[in-house]
Amino acid sequence: MILDTTGNRYRELAERLSSAGITLVAVSKTRSETDIMTVYDTGCRDFGENRVQEVVEKEKNLPKDIRWHMIGYLQRNKVKYIAPFVHLIHSVTGFDLLKEINKQAKKNDRVIDCLLQIHIAEEATKHGLTFEEVKEILFSQETAELVHIRIVGLMGMATFTSDEEKVRSEFSTIQHFFNEITAAGTVHNAILTELSIGMSDDYEIASECGSTMVRVGTGIFGLRARH
Ligand SMILES: *Cc1c(COP(=O)(O)O)cnc(C)c1O
């Protein structure tokens, strides 16, 4: 029974992580609504998606108490589709995007929580900001004026490699940077509490490097047919 395995995997992992104070986001991209409901029924309310069209469709059909996390590359012209319901956008990669999120959040009369995505991995295909760019956004007056967004932390992905020491070194670089900026005092619409690092293959390392939120797909649902 594949479905039982999925539910059990979620429950086991969620229990282990929650005792360490870490939120488990079940990455449900490409998964059917039936599979999502299996995990929902074992208690999961945090689901991560990387395509706007897919999350909009699932949000329409699935229970309203699900917290939808946008974890994929987000184009400015698509923010409006997720603005009414998205719980947390992990993948903010620039000030212009932040401004658009603010605009759409205002239209929906809400405040949208965001993470700034750090680029640390070797792959150029992975999106993200440099540490300098993160600081510019965090400490600028322009950001402080965006009252319909709240920056709650950072997201990062390690290089795809079997070299655990490399992954650990990248995560701890992010962790040190996170500690540096949280200690520095921040603008009023940034409350930096979340560090979203760790996926199926590296969440244990991430949890040793200060992760507060891990994004796990295959580790719960099994292998994906596509990314
Ligand atoms: C797909 C994806 C994940 C989950 O990956 P798994 O290896 O299936 O755990 C996490 N984060 C992001 C940004 C993703 O796109």
PDB file of C-alpha atoms in Angstrom, residues 2-223:
ATOM      1  CA  ILE A   2       1.813   3.050  -1.327  1.00  0.00           C
ATOM      2  CA  LEU A   3      -0.574   5.497   0.305  1.00  0.00           C
ATOM      3  CA  ASP A   4      -0.004   4.091   3.779  1.00  0.00           C
ATOM      4  CA  THR A   5       3.752   4.328   3.297  1.00  0.00           C
ATOM      5  CA  THR A   6       3.405   7.975   2.328  1.00  0.00           C
ATOM      6  CA  GLY A   7       1.323   8.803   5.385  1.00  0.00           C
ATOM      7  CA  ASN A   8       3.676   6.958   7.704  1.00  0.00           C
ATOM      8  CA  ARG A   9       6.752   8.582   6.240  1.00  0.00           C
ATOM      9  CA  TYR A  10       5.210  11.991   6.786  1.00  0.00           C
ATOM     10  CA  ARG A  11       4.190  11.258  10.358  1.00  0.00           C
ATOM     11  CA  GLU A  12       7.530   9.832  11.399  1.00  0.00           C
ATOM     12  CA  LEU A  13       9.513  12.660   9.892  1.00  0.00           C
ATOM     13  CA  ALA A  14       7.170  15.364  11.193  1.00  0.00           C
ATOM     14  CA  GLU A  15       7.407  14.001  14.738  1.00  0.00           C
ATOM     15  CA  ARG A  16      11.181  13.827  14.636  1.00  0.00           C
ATOM     16  CA  LEU A  17      11.498  17.348  13.260  1.00  0.00           C
ATOM     17  CA  SER A  18       8.886  18.975  15.449  1.00  0.00           C
ATOM     18  CA  SER A  19      10.693  17.792  18.576  1.00  0.00           C
ATOM     19  CA  ALA A  20      13.627  19.819  17.211  1.00  0.00           C
ATOM     20  CA  GLY A  21      11.345  22.794  16.586  1.00  0.00           C
ATOM     21  CA  ILE A  22      11.489  22.395  12.819  1.00  0.00           C
ATOM     22  CA  THR A  23       8.463  22.790  10.537  1.00  0.00           C
ATOM     23  CA  LEU A  24       8.102  20.136   7.867  1.00  0.00           C
ATOM     24  CA  VAL A  25       6.789  21.445   4.572  1.00  0.00           C
ATOM     25  CA  ALA A  26       5.574  18.554   2.418  1.00  0.00           C
ATOM     26  CA  VAL A  27       6.609  19.381  -1.131  1.00  0.00           C
ATOM     27  CA  SER A  28       3.615  18.263  -3.173  1.00  0.00           C
ATOM     28  CA  LYS A  29       4.576  19.509  -6.630  1.00  0.00           C
ATOM     29  CA  THR A  30       3.447  17.025  -9.330  1.00  0.00           C
ATOM     30  CA  ARG A  31       1.482  15.011  -6.719  1.00  0.00           C
ATOM     31  CA  SER A  32      -2.176  14.244  -7.082  1.00  0.00           C
ATOM     32  CA  GLU A  33      -4.816  15.696  -4.803  1.00  0.00           C
ATOM     33  CA  THR A  34      -5.439  12.170  -3.517  1.00  0.00           C
ATOM     34  CA  ASP A  35      -1.804  11.827  -2.449  1.00  0.00           C
ATOM     35  CA  ILE A  36      -1.928  15.234  -0.808  1.00  0.00           C
ATOM     36  CA  MET A  37      -5.055  14.271   1.121  1.00  0.00           C
ATOM     37  CA  THR A  38      -3.325  11.134   2.413  1.00  0.00           C
ATOM     38  CA  VAL A  39      -0.677  13.291   4.018  1.00  0.00           C
ATOM     39  CA  TYR A  40      -3.244  15.882   5.085  1.00  0.00           C
ATOM     40  CA  ASP A  41      -5.150  13.164   6.915  1.00  0.00           C
ATOM     41  CA  THR A  42      -2.070  12.300   8.959  1.00  0.00           C
ATOM     42  CA  GLY A  43      -1.963  15.902  10.173  1.00  0.00           C
ATOM     43  CA  CYS A  44       0.043  17.852   7.613  1.00  0.00           C
ATOM     44  CA  ARG A  45      -1.123  21.397   6.882  1.00  0.00           C
ATOM     45  CA  ASP A  46       2.017  22.829   5.234  1.00  0.00           C
ATOM     46  CA  PHE A  47       2.427  22.011   1.554  1.00  0.00           C
ATOM     47  CA  GLY A  48       5.003  23.383  -0.882  1.00  0.00           C
ATOM     48  CA  GLU A  49       4.478  23.950  -4.593  1.00  0.00           C
ATOM     49  CA  ASN A  50       6.699  25.425  -7.276  1.00  0.00           C
ATOM     50  CA  ARG A  51       4.264  26.234 -10.100  1.00  0.00           C
ATOM     51  CA  VAL A  52       1.671  28.966  -9.876  1.00  0.00           C
ATOM     52  CA  GLN A  53      -0.910  27.287 -12.064  1.00  0.00           C
ATOM     53  CA  GLU A  54      -0.636  24.036 -10.133  1.00  0.00           C
ATOM     54  CA  VAL A  55      -0.981  25.586  -6.688  1.00  0.00           C
ATOM     55  CA  VAL A  56      -3.941  27.722  -7.793  1.00  0.00           C
ATOM     56  CA  GLU A  57      -5.753  24.619  -8.997  1.00  0.00           C
ATOM     57  CA  LYS A  58      -4.982  22.618  -5.864  1.00  0.00           C
ATOM     58  CA  GLU A  59      -5.937  25.478  -3.564  1.00  0.00           C
ATOM     59  CA  LYS A  60      -9.335  25.614  -5.231  1.00  0.00           C
ATOM     60  CA  ASN A  61     -10.040  21.931  -4.665  1.00  0.00           C
ATOM     61  CA  LEU A  62      -8.403  21.130  -1.345  1.00  0.00           C
ATOM     62  CA  PRO A  63      -9.216  22.067   2.295  1.00  0.00           C
ATOM     63  CA  LYS A  64      -8.981  25.750   3.155  1.00  0.00           C
ATOM     64  CA  ASP A  65      -6.846  25.231   6.258  1.00  0.00           C
ATOM     65  CA  ILE A  66      -3.853  24.144   4.149  1.00  0.00           C
ATOM     66  CA  ARG A  67      -0.943  26.576   4.336  1.00  0.00           C
ATOM     67  CA  TRP A  68       0.446  26.816   0.804  1.00  0.00           C
ATOM     68  CA  HIS A  69       4.161  27.556   0.490  1.00  0.00           C
ATOM     69  CA  MET A  70       5.470  28.913  -2.811  1.00  0.00           C
ATOM     70  CA  ILE A  71       8.964  27.450  -3.137  1.00  0.00           C
ATOM     71  CA  GLY A  72       9.685  27.821  -6.853  1.00  0.00           C
ATOM     72  CA  TYR A  73      10.891  30.587  -9.107  1.00  0.00           C
ATOM     73  CA  LEU A  74       8.153  33.212  -9.170  1.00  0.00           C
ATOM     74  CA  GLN A  75       7.547  35.565 -12.068  1.00  0.00           C
ATOM     75  CA  ARG A  76       6.259  39.015 -11.236  1.00  0.00           C
ATOM     76  CA  ASN A  77       3.253  38.760 -13.529  1.00  0.00           C
ATOM     77  CA  LYS A  78       2.032  35.629 -11.720  1.00  0.00           C
ATOM     78  CA  VAL A  79       2.055  36.967  -8.170  1.00  0.00           C
ATOM     79  CA  LYS A  80      -1.543  38.115  -8.505  1.00  0.00           C
ATOM     80  CA  TYR A  81      -2.802  34.547  -8.828  1.00  0.00           C
ATOM     81  CA  ILE A  82      -1.396  33.360  -5.513  1.00  0.00           C
ATOM     82  CA  ALA A  83      -1.703  36.602  -3.538  1.00  0.00           C
ATOM     83  CA  PRO A  84      -5.212  35.845  -2.227  1.00  0.00           C
ATOM     84  CA  PHE A  85      -4.137  32.721  -0.337  1.00  0.00           C
ATOM     85  CA  VAL A  86      -0.385  32.020  -0.257  1.00  0.00           C
ATOM     86  CA  HIS A  87       0.957  31.456   3.262  1.00  0.00           C
ATOM     87  CA  LEU A  88       4.667  31.991   2.695  1.00  0.00           C
ATOM     88  CA  ILE A  89       6.725  32.789  -0.397  1.00  0.00           C
ATOM     89  CA  HIS A  90      10.156  31.161   0.005  1.00  0.00           C
ATOM     90  CA  SER A  91      11.548  32.312  -3.304  1.00  0.00           C
ATOM     91  CA  VAL A  92      11.905  36.086  -3.307  1.00  0.00           C
ATOM     92  CA  THR A  93      14.837  36.860  -5.571  1.00  0.00           C
ATOM     93  CA  GLY A  94      14.698  40.621  -5.982  1.00  0.00           C
ATOM     94  CA  PHE A  95      13.306  43.934  -4.838  1.00  0.00           C
ATOM     95  CA  ASP A  96      11.010  44.287  -7.872  1.00  0.00           C
ATOM     96  CA  LEU A  97       9.343  41.013  -7.015  1.00  0.00           C
ATOM     97  CA  LEU A  98       8.929  42.113  -3.416  1.00  0.00           C
ATOM     98  CA  LYS A  99       7.283  45.316  -4.619  1.00  0.00           C
ATOM     99  CA  GLU A 100       4.839  43.361  -6.742  1.00  0.00           C
ATOM    100  CA  ILE A 101       4.012  41.023  -3.850  1.00  0.00           C
ATOM    101  CA  ASN A 102       3.359  44.098  -1.722  1.00  0.00           C
ATOM    102  CA  LYS A 103       1.054  45.547  -4.382  1.00  0.00           C
ATOM    103  CA  GLN A 104      -0.958  42.347  -4.760  1.00  0.00           C
ATOM    104  CA  ALA A 105      -1.115  41.783  -1.004  1.00  0.00           C
ATOM    105  CA  LYS A 106      -2.526  45.275  -0.611  1.00  0.00           C
ATOM    106  CA  LYS A 107      -5.216  44.551  -3.207  1.00  0.00           C
ATOM    107  CA  ASN A 108      -6.173  41.517  -1.157  1.00  0.00           C
ATOM    108  CA  ASP A 109      -6.063  43.489   2.060  1.00  0.00           C
ATOM    109  CA  ARG A 110      -3.440  41.268   3.642  1.00  0.00           C
ATOM    110  CA  VAL A 111       0.217  41.020   4.604  1.00  0.00           C
ATOM    111  CA  ILE A 112       2.220  38.302   2.842  1.00  0.00           C
ATOM    112  CA  ASP A 113       5.161  36.647   4.569  1.00  0.00           C
ATOM    113  CA  CYS A 114       8.284  36.217   2.457  1.00  0.00           C
ATOM    114  CA  LEU A 115      11.721  34.647   2.626  1.00  0.00           C
ATOM    115  CA  LEU A 116      14.667  36.020   0.698  1.00  0.00           C
ATOM    116  CA  GLN A 117      16.236  33.259  -1.358  1.00  0.00           C
ATOM    117  CA  ILE A 118      20.001  33.059  -1.062  1.00  0.00           C
ATOM    118  CA  HIS A 119      22.153  31.785  -3.874  1.00  0.00           C
ATOM    119  CA  ILE A 120      24.886  29.637  -2.436  1.00  0.00           C
ATOM    120  CA  ALA A 121      24.982  26.466  -4.543  1.00  0.00           C
ATOM    121  CA  GLU A 122      27.434  26.006  -7.384  1.00  0.00           C
ATOM    122  CA  GLU A 123      24.735  25.545 -10.011  1.00  0.00           C
ATOM    123  CA  ALA A 124      24.011  28.703 -11.969  1.00  0.00           C
ATOM    124  CA  THR A 125      20.538  27.318 -12.652  1.00  0.00           C
ATOM    125  CA  LYS A 126      19.571  27.883  -9.032  1.00  0.00           C
ATOM    126  CA  HIS A 127      18.162  31.339  -8.456  1.00  0.00           C
ATOM    127  CA  GLY A 128      18.874  33.600  -5.555  1.00  0.00           C
ATOM    128  CA  LEU A 129      20.419  36.679  -4.035  1.00  0.00           C
ATOM    129  CA  THR A 130      23.954  37.267  -2.852  1.00  0.00           C
ATOM    130  CA  PHE A 131      24.534  38.157   0.794  1.00  0.00           C
ATOM    131  CA  GLU A 132      25.162  41.751  -0.266  1.00  0.00           C
ATOM    132  CA  GLU A 133      21.859  41.919  -2.138  1.00  0.00           C
ATOM    133  CA  VAL A 134      20.013  40.495   0.858  1.00  0.00           C
ATOM    134  CA  LYS A 135      21.470  43.184   3.082  1.00  0.00           C
ATOM    135  CA  GLU A 136      20.557  45.899   0.601  1.00  0.00           C
ATOM    136  CA  ILE A 137      16.953  44.742   0.572  1.00  0.00           C
ATOM    137  CA  LEU A 138      16.735  44.247   4.318  1.00  0.00           C
ATOM    138  CA  PHE A 139      18.165  47.560   5.348  1.00  0.00           C
ATOM    139  CA  SER A 140      16.712  49.833   2.676  1.00  0.00           C
ATOM    140  CA  GLN A 141      14.127  52.481   3.403  1.00  0.00           C
ATOM    141  CA  GLU A 142      12.241  51.413   0.259  1.00  0.00           C
ATOM    142  CA  THR A 143      11.665  47.974   1.775  1.00  0.00           C
ATOM    143  CA  ALA A 144      10.486  49.499   5.018  1.00  0.00           C
ATOM    144  CA  GLU A 145       7.750  51.251   3.049  1.00  0.00           C
ATOM    145  CA  LEU A 146       6.307  47.966   1.782  1.00  0.00           C
ATOM    146  CA  VAL A 147       3.847  47.500   4.612  1.00  0.00           C
ATOM    147  CA  HIS A 148       1.953  44.634   2.987  1.00  0.00           C
ATOM    148  CA  ILE A 149       4.916  42.262   3.049  1.00  0.00           C
ATOM    149  CA  ARG A 150       6.861  40.912   5.964  1.00  0.00           C
ATOM    150  CA  ILE A 151      10.293  39.384   5.508  1.00  0.00           C
ATOM    151  CA  VAL A 152      10.477  36.507   7.969  1.00  0.00           C
ATOM    152  CA  GLY A 153      13.779  34.893   7.038  1.00  0.00           C
ATOM    153  CA  LEU A 154      15.923  33.239   4.413  1.00  0.00           C
ATOM    154  CA  MET A 155      15.696  30.255   2.086  1.00  0.00           C
ATOM    155  CA  GLY A 156      18.602  28.430   0.532  1.00  0.00           C
ATOM    156  CA  MET A 157      19.509  25.340  -1.438  1.00  0.00           C
ATOM    157  CA  ALA A 158      22.803  23.515  -1.255  1.00  0.00           C
ATOM    158  CA  THR A 159      24.724  22.256  -4.256  1.00  0.00           C
ATOM    159  CA  PHE A 160      23.406  18.941  -5.564  1.00  0.00           C
ATOM    160  CA  THR A 161      26.255  16.664  -4.514  1.00  0.00           C
ATOM    161  CA  SER A 162      26.958  13.551  -2.478  1.00  0.00           C
ATOM    162  CA  ASP A 163      29.762  15.445  -0.722  1.00  0.00           C
ATOM    163  CA  GLU A 164      28.199  15.974   2.701  1.00  0.00           C
ATOM    164  CA  GLU A 165      30.966  18.249   3.898  1.00  0.00           C
ATOM    165  CA  LYS A 166      30.311  20.596   1.012  1.00  0.00           C
ATOM    166  CA  VAL A 167      26.610  20.698   1.821  1.00  0.00           C
ATOM    167  CA  ARG A 168      27.383  21.281   5.499  1.00  0.00           C
ATOM    168  CA  SER A 169      29.780  24.060   4.662  1.00  0.00           C
ATOM    169  CA  GLU A 170      27.195  25.813   2.469  1.00  0.00           C
ATOM    170  CA  PHE A 171      24.443  25.499   5.060  1.00  0.00           C
ATOM    171  CA  SER A 172      26.667  26.752   7.842  1.00  0.00           C
ATOM    172  CA  THR A 173      27.666  29.722   5.696  1.00  0.00           C
ATOM    173  CA  ILE A 174      23.983  30.583   5.403  1.00  0.00           C
ATOM    174  CA  GLN A 175      23.490  29.998   9.119  1.00  0.00           C
ATOM    175  CA  HIS A 176      26.303  32.390  10.024  1.00  0.00           C
ATOM    176  CA  PHE A 177      24.937  35.015   7.683  1.00  0.00           C
ATOM    177  CA  PHE A 178      21.468  34.529   9.176  1.00  0.00           C
ATOM    178  CA  ASN A 179      22.878  35.007  12.676  1.00  0.00           C
ATOM    179  CA  GLU A 180      24.724  38.098  11.535  1.00  0.00           C
ATOM    180  CA  ILE A 181      21.664  39.809  10.086  1.00  0.00           C
ATOM    181  CA  THR A 182      19.349  38.848  12.939  1.00  0.00           C
ATOM    182  CA  ALA A 183      21.856  40.312  15.378  1.00  0.00           C
ATOM    183  CA  ALA A 184      22.171  43.516  13.377  1.00  0.00           C
ATOM    184  CA  GLY A 185      18.647  44.752  14.044  1.00  0.00           C
ATOM    185  CA  THR A 186      16.351  45.140  11.066  1.00  0.00           C
ATOM    186  CA  VAL A 187      13.744  47.262   9.366  1.00  0.00           C
ATOM    187  CA  HIS A 188      10.291  47.235  10.867  1.00  0.00           C
ATOM    188  CA  ASN A 189       8.663  44.887   8.358  1.00  0.00           C
ATOM    189  CA  ALA A 190      11.308  42.202   8.754  1.00  0.00           C
ATOM    190  CA  ILE A 191      11.106  39.753  11.624  1.00  0.00           C
ATOM    191  CA  LEU A 192      13.739  37.192  10.862  1.00  0.00           C
ATOM    192  CA  THR A 193      12.851  33.922  12.528  1.00  0.00           C
ATOM    193  CA  GLU A 194      12.771  31.373   9.716  1.00  0.00           C
ATOM    194  CA  LEU A 195      15.637  29.607   8.009  1.00  0.00           C
ATOM    195  CA  SER A 196      14.260  27.400   5.236  1.00  0.00           C
ATOM    196  CA  ILE A 197      17.092  24.995   4.417  1.00  0.00           C
ATOM    197  CA  GLY A 198      17.048  21.250   3.860  1.00  0.00           C
ATOM    198  CA  MET A 199      15.387  18.881   1.384  1.00  0.00           C
ATOM    199  CA  SER A 200      14.992  15.086   1.233  1.00  0.00           C
ATOM    200  CA  ASP A 201      18.694  14.385   0.833  1.00  0.00           C
ATOM    201  CA  ASP A 202      20.107  16.966   3.205  1.00  0.00           C
ATOM    202  CA  TYR A 203      17.524  17.861   5.859  1.00  0.00           C
ATOM    203  CA  GLU A 204      19.538  16.179   8.613  1.00  0.00           C
ATOM    204  CA  ILE A 205      22.563  18.297   7.857  1.00  0.00           C
ATOM    205  CA  ALA A 206      20.334  21.369   7.580  1.00  0.00           C
ATOM    206  CA  SER A 207      18.754  20.652  10.954  1.00  0.00           C
ATOM    207  CA  GLU A 208      22.235  20.674  12.482  1.00  0.00           C
ATOM    208  CA  CYS A 209      22.839  24.048  10.850  1.00  0.00           C
ATOM    209  CA  GLY A 210      19.943  25.922  12.410  1.00  0.00           C
ATOM    210  CA  SER A 211      17.150  25.091   9.983  1.00  0.00           C
ATOM    211  CA  THR A 212      13.658  26.027  11.212  1.00  0.00           C
ATOM    212  CA  MET A 213      11.845  24.742   8.140  1.00  0.00           C
ATOM    213  CA  VAL A 214      12.651  21.868   5.794  1.00  0.00           C
ATOM    214  CA  ARG A 215      11.067  21.231   2.388  1.00  0.00           C
ATOM    215  CA  VAL A 216      10.743  17.509   1.737  1.00  0.00           C
ATOM    216  CA  GLY A 217       9.142  15.946  -1.341  1.00  0.00           C
ATOM    217  CA  THR A 218      10.526  12.559  -2.361  1.00  0.00           C
ATOM    218  CA  GLY A 219      11.312  11.712   1.263  1.00  0.00           C
ATOM    219  CA  ILE A 220       7.556  11.687   1.896  1.00  0.00           C
ATOM    220  CA  PHE A 221       5.855  10.917  -1.412  1.00  0.00           C
ATOM    221  CA  GLY A 222       8.523   8.776  -3.093  1.00  0.00           C
ATOM    222  CA  LEU A 223      10.166   9.436  -6.429  1.00  0.00           C
TER     223      LEU A 223
END
